[in-house]
């Protein structure tokens, strides 16, 4: 964050997602890459990212839940502010959007992350189900996703955390 804030030449926002959020929140010890969304993109952000990758030997990828599933309503308002470095503001991408994307993907590591989100109270099962219901009609715009299969994954997950 400090390096990106130092080298960015203008204001903007950086949203952490995936393993980066999980590590920063203490839900796991490590991640293989840093997933980011830039919106709006700070001027010089890509130059800063290139420098970060080289100086810190980190893999940085542009990836966020809205690339894989529809963004739940009011997602922007649920982004958690982390801090400001220079003119750049840093946030965690909406944890509910992250949780839904991880459930849809269904990898074991992702499900452990979402379980930690629920157990720490960062994500509530009832709102998670409600937000899924709201994005379900928009899944038509994501032809690689089967809405019934996604719903079944969510139901299995919710049953597992309630037992």
PDB file of C-alpha atoms in Angstrom:
ATOM      1  CA  UNK A   1       0.000   0.000   0.000  1.00  0.00           C
ATOM      2  CA  UNK A   2       2.795   2.394   0.880  1.00  0.00           C
ATOM      3  CA  UNK A   3       4.658   1.733  -2.357  1.00  0.00           C
ATOM      4  CA  UNK A   4       1.579   2.066  -4.522  1.00  0.00           C
ATOM      5  CA  UNK A   5       0.563   5.254  -2.718  1.00  0.00           C
ATOM      6  CA  UNK A   6       4.054   6.670  -3.073  1.00  0.00           C
ATOM      7  CA  UNK A   7       4.380   5.992  -6.795  1.00  0.00           C
ATOM      8  CA  UNK A   8       0.831   6.730  -7.926  1.00  0.00           C
ATOM      9  CA  UNK A   9       0.623  10.154  -9.560  1.00  0.00           C
ATOM     10  CA  UNK A  10      -2.998  10.824  -8.773  1.00  0.00           C
ATOM     11  CA  UNK A  11      -5.985   9.893  -6.646  1.00  0.00           C
ATOM     12  CA  UNK A  12      -7.905   6.675  -6.948  1.00  0.00           C
ATOM     13  CA  UNK A  13      -9.083   3.593  -5.141  1.00  0.00           C
ATOM     14  CA  UNK A  14      -7.596   0.147  -4.777  1.00  0.00           C
ATOM     15  CA  UNK A  15      -9.792  -2.736  -3.631  1.00  0.00           C
ATOM     16  CA  UNK A  16      -8.164  -5.863  -2.206  1.00  0.00           C
ATOM     17  CA  UNK A  17      -9.922  -9.141  -2.882  1.00  0.00           C
ATOM     18  CA  UNK A  18      -9.406 -12.862  -2.410  1.00  0.00           C
ATOM     19  CA  UNK A  19      -6.342 -14.077  -0.569  1.00  0.00           C
ATOM     20  CA  UNK A  20      -5.109 -10.531   0.069  1.00  0.00           C
ATOM     21  CA  UNK A  21      -8.235  -9.780   2.089  1.00  0.00           C
ATOM     22  CA  UNK A  22      -8.035 -13.166   3.831  1.00  0.00           C
ATOM     23  CA  UNK A  23      -4.442 -12.537   4.934  1.00  0.00           C
ATOM     24  CA  UNK A  24      -5.066  -8.937   6.008  1.00  0.00           C
ATOM     25  CA  UNK A  25      -8.133 -10.023   8.008  1.00  0.00           C
ATOM     26  CA  UNK A  26      -6.202 -12.870   9.665  1.00  0.00           C
ATOM     27  CA  UNK A  27      -8.292 -15.661   8.141  1.00  0.00           C
ATOM     28  CA  UNK A  28      -5.182 -17.294   6.702  1.00  0.00           C
ATOM     29  CA  UNK A  29      -1.415 -16.926   6.923  1.00  0.00           C
ATOM     30  CA  UNK A  30      -0.419 -16.542   3.271  1.00  0.00           C
ATOM     31  CA  UNK A  31      -1.568 -16.076  -0.304  1.00  0.00           C
ATOM     32  CA  UNK A  32       0.145 -16.801  -3.596  1.00  0.00           C
ATOM     33  CA  UNK A  33      -0.909 -13.508  -5.165  1.00  0.00           C
ATOM     34  CA  UNK A  34      -2.437 -10.128  -4.490  1.00  0.00           C
ATOM     35  CA  UNK A  35      -5.766  -9.604  -6.258  1.00  0.00           C
ATOM     36  CA  UNK A  36      -6.767  -5.988  -6.848  1.00  0.00           C
ATOM     37  CA  UNK A  37      -9.432  -3.893  -8.471  1.00  0.00           C
ATOM     38  CA  UNK A  38      -8.590  -0.302  -9.381  1.00  0.00           C
ATOM     39  CA  UNK A  39     -11.669   1.948  -9.493  1.00  0.00           C
ATOM     40  CA  UNK A  40     -11.048   4.703 -10.320  1.00  0.00           C
ATOM     41  CA  UNK A  41      -7.553   3.823 -11.418  1.00  0.00           C
ATOM     42  CA  UNK A  42      -4.911   6.037  -9.839  1.00  0.00           C
ATOM     43  CA  UNK A  43      -2.609   7.583 -12.445  1.00  0.00           C
ATOM     44  CA  UNK A  44       0.642   5.640 -12.433  1.00  0.00           C
ATOM     45  CA  UNK A  45      -0.902   2.605 -10.762  1.00  0.00           C
ATOM     46  CA  UNK A  46       0.418   0.120 -13.316  1.00  0.00           C
ATOM     47  CA  UNK A  47       3.935   1.519 -13.082  1.00  0.00           C
ATOM     48  CA  UNK A  48       3.679   1.206  -9.294  1.00  0.00           C
ATOM     49  CA  UNK A  49       2.372  -2.370  -9.564  1.00  0.00           C
ATOM     50  CA  UNK A  50       5.278  -3.305 -11.854  1.00  0.00           C
ATOM     51  CA  UNK A  51       7.691  -1.867  -9.299  1.00  0.00           C
ATOM     52  CA  UNK A  52       5.947  -3.705  -6.423  1.00  0.00           C
ATOM     53  CA  UNK A  53       6.084  -7.000  -8.306  1.00  0.00           C
ATOM     54  CA  UNK A  54       9.811  -6.577  -8.902  1.00  0.00           C
ATOM     55  CA  UNK A  55      10.864  -5.130  -5.527  1.00  0.00           C
ATOM     56  CA  UNK A  56       8.757  -7.442  -3.370  1.00  0.00           C
ATOM     57  CA  UNK A  57       8.666 -10.501  -5.664  1.00  0.00           C
ATOM     58  CA  UNK A  58       4.863 -10.540  -5.488  1.00  0.00           C
ATOM     59  CA  UNK A  59       2.414 -11.719  -8.084  1.00  0.00           C
ATOM     60  CA  UNK A  60      -0.221  -8.997  -8.505  1.00  0.00           C
ATOM     61  CA  UNK A  61      -3.359  -9.689 -10.522  1.00  0.00           C
ATOM     62  CA  UNK A  62      -6.341  -7.576 -11.480  1.00  0.00           C
ATOM     63  CA  UNK A  63      -9.233  -9.710 -10.313  1.00  0.00           C
ATOM     64  CA  UNK A  64     -12.440  -8.994  -8.435  1.00  0.00           C
ATOM     65  CA  UNK A  65     -15.739 -10.760  -7.764  1.00  0.00           C
ATOM     66  CA  UNK A  66     -17.646  -8.640 -10.314  1.00  0.00           C
ATOM     67  CA  UNK A  67     -15.625 -10.306 -13.064  1.00  0.00           C
ATOM     68  CA  UNK A  68     -17.054 -13.685 -12.086  1.00  0.00           C
ATOM     69  CA  UNK A  69     -20.516 -13.035 -10.650  1.00  0.00           C
ATOM     70  CA  UNK A  70     -22.951 -10.106 -10.664  1.00  0.00           C
ATOM     71  CA  UNK A  71     -22.141  -7.523  -8.017  1.00  0.00           C
ATOM     72  CA  UNK A  72     -24.722  -7.663  -5.216  1.00  0.00           C
ATOM     73  CA  UNK A  73     -26.815  -4.519  -4.688  1.00  0.00           C
ATOM     74  CA  UNK A  74     -25.089  -1.838  -2.574  1.00  0.00           C
ATOM     75  CA  UNK A  75     -21.776  -3.675  -2.890  1.00  0.00           C
ATOM     76  CA  UNK A  76     -19.868  -0.396  -3.051  1.00  0.00           C
ATOM     77  CA  UNK A  77     -21.319   0.721   0.286  1.00  0.00           C
ATOM     78  CA  UNK A  78     -20.092  -2.481   1.969  1.00  0.00           C
ATOM     79  CA  UNK A  79     -16.474  -1.998   0.867  1.00  0.00           C
ATOM     80  CA  UNK A  80     -14.342  -1.641   4.004  1.00  0.00           C
ATOM     81  CA  UNK A  81     -11.944   1.279   4.180  1.00  0.00           C
ATOM     82  CA  UNK A  82      -8.423   0.179   5.123  1.00  0.00           C
ATOM     83  CA  UNK A  83      -6.412   3.364   4.827  1.00  0.00           C
ATOM     84  CA  UNK A  84      -4.943   6.048   2.640  1.00  0.00           C
ATOM     85  CA  UNK A  85      -1.431   6.257   1.263  1.00  0.00           C
ATOM     86  CA  UNK A  86      -0.727   9.470  -0.600  1.00  0.00           C
ATOM     87  CA  UNK A  87      -3.729  10.179  -2.804  1.00  0.00           C
ATOM     88  CA  UNK A  88      -4.767   6.518  -2.992  1.00  0.00           C
ATOM     89  CA  UNK A  89      -7.507   5.029  -0.822  1.00  0.00           C
ATOM     90  CA  UNK A  90      -7.433   1.312  -0.035  1.00  0.00           C
ATOM     91  CA  UNK A  91     -10.468  -0.869   0.658  1.00  0.00           C
ATOM     92  CA  UNK A  92     -11.487  -4.480   1.039  1.00  0.00           C
ATOM     93  CA  UNK A  93     -13.930  -5.310  -1.741  1.00  0.00           C
ATOM     94  CA  UNK A  94     -17.430  -6.086  -0.414  1.00  0.00           C
ATOM     95  CA  UNK A  95     -17.012  -9.225   1.708  1.00  0.00           C
ATOM     96  CA  UNK A  96     -20.431 -10.539   0.641  1.00  0.00           C
ATOM     97  CA  UNK A  97     -19.455 -10.312  -3.027  1.00  0.00           C
ATOM     98  CA  UNK A  98     -16.165 -12.026  -2.200  1.00  0.00           C
ATOM     99  CA  UNK A  99     -17.976 -14.756  -0.254  1.00  0.00           C
ATOM    100  CA  UNK A 100     -20.477 -15.427  -3.056  1.00  0.00           C
ATOM    101  CA  UNK A 101     -17.714 -15.574  -5.679  1.00  0.00           C
ATOM    102  CA  UNK A 102     -15.721 -17.994  -3.524  1.00  0.00           C
ATOM    103  CA  UNK A 103     -18.765 -20.210  -2.932  1.00  0.00           C
ATOM    104  CA  UNK A 104     -19.503 -20.296  -6.650  1.00  0.00           C
ATOM    105  CA  UNK A 105     -15.894 -21.235  -7.436  1.00  0.00           C
ATOM    106  CA  UNK A 106     -16.040 -23.879  -4.728  1.00  0.00           C
ATOM    107  CA  UNK A 107     -12.337 -24.516  -4.120  1.00  0.00           C
ATOM    108  CA  UNK A 108     -11.541 -25.942  -0.693  1.00  0.00           C
ATOM    109  CA  UNK A 109      -9.356 -22.930   0.226  1.00  0.00           C
ATOM    110  CA  UNK A 110     -12.169 -20.559  -0.786  1.00  0.00           C
ATOM    111  CA  UNK A 111     -14.705 -22.376   1.366  1.00  0.00           C
ATOM    112  CA  UNK A 112     -12.349 -22.225   4.353  1.00  0.00           C
ATOM    113  CA  UNK A 113     -12.096 -18.452   3.795  1.00  0.00           C
ATOM    114  CA  UNK A 114     -15.874 -18.030   3.649  1.00  0.00           C
ATOM    115  CA  UNK A 115     -16.302 -20.183   6.747  1.00  0.00           C
ATOM    116  CA  UNK A 116     -13.879 -17.832   8.535  1.00  0.00           C
ATOM    117  CA  UNK A 117     -15.881 -14.847   7.277  1.00  0.00           C
ATOM    118  CA  UNK A 118     -19.040 -16.289   8.809  1.00  0.00           C
ATOM    119  CA  UNK A 119     -17.433 -17.496  12.056  1.00  0.00           C
ATOM    120  CA  UNK A 120     -15.872 -14.064  12.711  1.00  0.00           C
ATOM    121  CA  UNK A 121     -19.165 -12.306  11.984  1.00  0.00           C
ATOM    122  CA  UNK A 122     -17.826 -10.467   8.951  1.00  0.00           C
ATOM    123  CA  UNK A 123     -20.507 -12.111   6.795  1.00  0.00           C
ATOM    124  CA  UNK A 124     -23.968 -13.104   7.972  1.00  0.00           C
ATOM    125  CA  UNK A 125     -25.618 -16.207   6.480  1.00  0.00           C
ATOM    126  CA  UNK A 126     -29.063 -14.583   6.164  1.00  0.00           C
ATOM    127  CA  UNK A 127     -27.783 -11.552   4.242  1.00  0.00           C
ATOM    128  CA  UNK A 128     -25.576 -13.810   2.120  1.00  0.00           C
ATOM    129  CA  UNK A 129     -28.665 -15.816   1.054  1.00  0.00           C
ATOM    130  CA  UNK A 130     -30.660 -12.624   0.503  1.00  0.00           C
ATOM    131  CA  UNK A 131     -27.954 -11.114  -1.709  1.00  0.00           C
ATOM    132  CA  UNK A 132     -27.697 -14.323  -3.708  1.00  0.00           C
ATOM    133  CA  UNK A 133     -31.446 -14.144  -4.371  1.00  0.00           C
ATOM    134  CA  UNK A 134     -30.986 -10.602  -5.637  1.00  0.00           C
ATOM    135  CA  UNK A 135     -28.164 -11.483  -8.049  1.00  0.00           C
ATOM    136  CA  UNK A 136     -29.663 -14.775  -9.217  1.00  0.00           C
ATOM    137  CA  UNK A 137     -31.685 -13.229 -12.106  1.00  0.00           C
ATOM    138  CA  UNK A 138     -28.539 -11.458 -13.371  1.00  0.00           C
ATOM    139  CA  UNK A 139     -26.638 -14.751 -13.600  1.00  0.00           C
ATOM    140  CA  UNK A 140     -27.951 -14.982 -17.173  1.00  0.00           C
ATOM    141  CA  UNK A 141     -25.183 -12.517 -18.051  1.00  0.00           C
ATOM    142  CA  UNK A 142     -22.636 -15.050 -16.800  1.00  0.00           C
ATOM    143  CA  UNK A 143     -23.258 -18.032 -19.105  1.00  0.00           C
ATOM    144  CA  UNK A 144     -20.489 -20.148 -17.555  1.00  0.00           C
ATOM    145  CA  UNK A 145     -22.462 -20.242 -14.298  1.00  0.00           C
ATOM    146  CA  UNK A 146     -25.409 -22.533 -13.727  1.00  0.00           C
ATOM    147  CA  UNK A 147     -27.788 -20.666 -11.413  1.00  0.00           C
ATOM    148  CA  UNK A 148     -29.261 -23.899  -9.959  1.00  0.00           C
ATOM    149  CA  UNK A 149     -25.774 -25.306  -9.324  1.00  0.00           C
ATOM    150  CA  UNK A 150     -24.682 -22.043  -7.689  1.00  0.00           C
ATOM    151  CA  UNK A 151     -27.805 -22.053  -5.499  1.00  0.00           C
ATOM    152  CA  UNK A 152     -27.075 -25.669  -4.482  1.00  0.00           C
ATOM    153  CA  UNK A 153     -23.468 -24.749  -3.557  1.00  0.00           C
ATOM    154  CA  UNK A 154     -24.732 -21.864  -1.432  1.00  0.00           C
ATOM    155  CA  UNK A 155     -27.317 -24.065   0.303  1.00  0.00           C
ATOM    156  CA  UNK A 156     -24.687 -26.737   1.062  1.00  0.00           C
ATOM    157  CA  UNK A 157     -22.341 -24.091   2.415  1.00  0.00           C
ATOM    158  CA  UNK A 158     -25.011 -22.501   4.607  1.00  0.00           C
ATOM    159  CA  UNK A 159     -25.982 -25.904   5.990  1.00  0.00           C
ATOM    160  CA  UNK A 160     -22.339 -26.643   6.802  1.00  0.00           C
ATOM    161  CA  UNK A 161     -21.838 -23.438   8.794  1.00  0.00           C
ATOM    162  CA  UNK A 162     -25.130 -23.775  10.646  1.00  0.00           C
ATOM    163  CA  UNK A 163     -24.365 -27.273  11.897  1.00  0.00           C
TER     164      UNK A 163
END
